[in-house]
PDB file of C-alpha atoms in Angstrom:
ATOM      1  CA  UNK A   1       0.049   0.128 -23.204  1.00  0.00           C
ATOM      2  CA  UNK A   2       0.689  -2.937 -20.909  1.00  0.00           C
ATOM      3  CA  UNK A   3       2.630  -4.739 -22.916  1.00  0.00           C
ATOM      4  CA  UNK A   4       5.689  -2.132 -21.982  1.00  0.00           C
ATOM      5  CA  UNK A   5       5.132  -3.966 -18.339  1.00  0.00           C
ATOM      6  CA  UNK A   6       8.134  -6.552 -18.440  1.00  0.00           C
ATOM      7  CA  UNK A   7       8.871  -9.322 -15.302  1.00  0.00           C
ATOM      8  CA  UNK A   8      11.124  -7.655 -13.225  1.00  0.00           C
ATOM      9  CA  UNK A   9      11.772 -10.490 -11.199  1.00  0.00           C
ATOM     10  CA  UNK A  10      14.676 -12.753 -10.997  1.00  0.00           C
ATOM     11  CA  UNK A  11      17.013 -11.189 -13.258  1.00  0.00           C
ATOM     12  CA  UNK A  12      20.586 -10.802 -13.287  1.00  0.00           C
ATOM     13  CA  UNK A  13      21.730  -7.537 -12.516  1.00  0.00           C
ATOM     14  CA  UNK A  14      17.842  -7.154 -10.467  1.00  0.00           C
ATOM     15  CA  UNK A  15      15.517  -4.395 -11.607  1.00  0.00           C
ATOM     16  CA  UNK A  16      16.902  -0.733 -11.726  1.00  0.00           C
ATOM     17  CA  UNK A  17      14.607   1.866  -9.605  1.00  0.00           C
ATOM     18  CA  UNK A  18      14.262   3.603 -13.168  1.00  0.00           C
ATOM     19  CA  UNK A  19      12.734  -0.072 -14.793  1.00  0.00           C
ATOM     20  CA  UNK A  20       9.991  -0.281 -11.962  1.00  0.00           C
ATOM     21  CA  UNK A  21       9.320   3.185 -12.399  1.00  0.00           C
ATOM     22  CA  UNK A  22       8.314   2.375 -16.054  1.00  0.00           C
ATOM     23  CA  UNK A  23       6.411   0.025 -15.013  1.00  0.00           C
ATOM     24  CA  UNK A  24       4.277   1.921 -12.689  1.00  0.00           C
ATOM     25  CA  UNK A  25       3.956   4.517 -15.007  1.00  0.00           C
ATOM     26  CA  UNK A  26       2.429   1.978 -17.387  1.00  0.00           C
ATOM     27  CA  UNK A  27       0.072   0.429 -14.862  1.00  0.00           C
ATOM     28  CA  UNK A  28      -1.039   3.828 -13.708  1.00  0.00           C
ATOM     29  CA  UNK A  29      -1.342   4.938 -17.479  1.00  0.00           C
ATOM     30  CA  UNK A  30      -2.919   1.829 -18.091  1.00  0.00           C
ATOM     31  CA  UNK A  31      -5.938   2.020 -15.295  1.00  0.00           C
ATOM     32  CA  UNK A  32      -6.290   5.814 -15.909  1.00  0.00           C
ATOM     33  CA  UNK A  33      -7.159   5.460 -19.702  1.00  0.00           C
ATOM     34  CA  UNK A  34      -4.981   8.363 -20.533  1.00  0.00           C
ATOM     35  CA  UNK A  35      -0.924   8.735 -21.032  1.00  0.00           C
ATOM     36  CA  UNK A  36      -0.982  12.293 -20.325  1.00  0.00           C
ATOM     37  CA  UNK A  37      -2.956  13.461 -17.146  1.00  0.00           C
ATOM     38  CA  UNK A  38      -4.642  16.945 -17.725  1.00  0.00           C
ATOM     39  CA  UNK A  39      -3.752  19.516 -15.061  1.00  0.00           C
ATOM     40  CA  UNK A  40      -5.953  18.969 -12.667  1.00  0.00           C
ATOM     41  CA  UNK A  41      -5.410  15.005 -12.423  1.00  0.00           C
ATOM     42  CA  UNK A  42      -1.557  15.573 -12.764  1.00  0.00           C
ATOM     43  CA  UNK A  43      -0.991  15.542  -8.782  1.00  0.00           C
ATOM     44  CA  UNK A  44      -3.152  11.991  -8.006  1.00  0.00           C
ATOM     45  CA  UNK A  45      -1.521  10.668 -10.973  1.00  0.00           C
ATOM     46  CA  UNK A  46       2.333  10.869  -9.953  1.00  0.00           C
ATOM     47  CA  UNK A  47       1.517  10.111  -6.367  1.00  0.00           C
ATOM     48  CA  UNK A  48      -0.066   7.071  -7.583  1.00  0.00           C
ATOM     49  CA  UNK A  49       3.241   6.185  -9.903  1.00  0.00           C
ATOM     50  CA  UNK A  50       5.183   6.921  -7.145  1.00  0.00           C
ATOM     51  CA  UNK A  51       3.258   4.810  -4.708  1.00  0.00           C
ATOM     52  CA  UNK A  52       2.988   2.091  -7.045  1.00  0.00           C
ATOM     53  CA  UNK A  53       6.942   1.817  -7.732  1.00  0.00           C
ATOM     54  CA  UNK A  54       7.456   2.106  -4.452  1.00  0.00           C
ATOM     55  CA  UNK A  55       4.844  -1.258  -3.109  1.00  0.00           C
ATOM     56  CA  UNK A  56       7.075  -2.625  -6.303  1.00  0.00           C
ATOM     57  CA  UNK A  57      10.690  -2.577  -5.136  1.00  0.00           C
ATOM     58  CA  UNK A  58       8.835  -3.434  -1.729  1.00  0.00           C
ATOM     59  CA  UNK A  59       7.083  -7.009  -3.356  1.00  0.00           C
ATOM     60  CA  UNK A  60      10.658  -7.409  -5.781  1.00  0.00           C
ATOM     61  CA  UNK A  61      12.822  -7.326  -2.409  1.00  0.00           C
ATOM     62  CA  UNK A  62      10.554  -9.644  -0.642  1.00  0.00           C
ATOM     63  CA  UNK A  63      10.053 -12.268  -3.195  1.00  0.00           C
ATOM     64  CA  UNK A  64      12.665 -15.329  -3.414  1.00  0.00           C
ATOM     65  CA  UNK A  65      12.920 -17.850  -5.792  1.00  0.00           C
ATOM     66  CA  UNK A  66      15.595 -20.961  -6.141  1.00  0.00           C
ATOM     67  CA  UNK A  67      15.362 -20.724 -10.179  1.00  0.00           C
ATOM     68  CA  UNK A  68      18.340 -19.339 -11.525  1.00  0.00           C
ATOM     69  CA  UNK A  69      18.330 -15.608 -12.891  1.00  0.00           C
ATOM     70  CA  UNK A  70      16.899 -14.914 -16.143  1.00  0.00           C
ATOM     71  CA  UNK A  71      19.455 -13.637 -18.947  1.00  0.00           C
ATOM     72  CA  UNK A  72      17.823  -9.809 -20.388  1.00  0.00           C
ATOM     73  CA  UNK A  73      19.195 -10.518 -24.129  1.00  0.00           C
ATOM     74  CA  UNK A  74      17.465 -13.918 -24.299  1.00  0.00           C
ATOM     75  CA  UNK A  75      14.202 -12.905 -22.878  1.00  0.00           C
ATOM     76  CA  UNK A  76      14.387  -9.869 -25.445  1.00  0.00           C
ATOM     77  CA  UNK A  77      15.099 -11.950 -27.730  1.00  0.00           C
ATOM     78  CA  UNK A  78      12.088 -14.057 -26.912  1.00  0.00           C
ATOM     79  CA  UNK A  79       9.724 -10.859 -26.945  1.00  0.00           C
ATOM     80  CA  UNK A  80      11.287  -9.690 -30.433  1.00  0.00           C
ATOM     81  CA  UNK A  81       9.995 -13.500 -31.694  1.00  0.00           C
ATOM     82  CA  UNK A  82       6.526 -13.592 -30.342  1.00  0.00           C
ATOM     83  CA  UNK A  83       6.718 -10.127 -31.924  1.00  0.00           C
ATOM     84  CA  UNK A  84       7.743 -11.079 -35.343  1.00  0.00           C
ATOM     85  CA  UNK A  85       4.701 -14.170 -34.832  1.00  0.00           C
ATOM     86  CA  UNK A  86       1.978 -11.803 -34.660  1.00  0.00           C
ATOM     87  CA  UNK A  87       3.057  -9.701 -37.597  1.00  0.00           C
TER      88      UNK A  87
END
């Protein structure tokens, strides 16, 4: 499930509020042990995405760097090789 977490950081356009909401939902997922909450867990669950994306955009908004953005394509591109390695 983690490995859906990408870097968000220092990318050129910067993180939409819809990428660091997948990645929230990914952690959360992720320390829950389930993808799906059942009924009664569904409540702590979203509050918990929700919290975490929003201590997210928070930490992305506050962090500076003086390395130059990151290109999407080529880091896919990486991903899609290390990828291609394991298989």
């Amino acid at each position: 499930m983690c490995r859906n977490i990408r870097t968000l950081h220092n990318f050129e356009p910067h993180a939409t509020s819809d990428e660091v909401h997948a990645a929230a939902l990914q952690y959360v997922r992720k320390i829950a042990g389930t993808t799906k909450p059942s009924q009664a867990n569904a409540a702590a669950f979203e509050a918990a995405v929700e919290e975490i994306a929003h201590t997210t955009q928070h930490l992305l908004d506050a962090l500076v760097t003086t390395a130059p953005p990151k290109n999407r394509e080529v880091e896919a591109e990486k991903r899609r090789a290390r990828y291609e390695a394991r298989t």
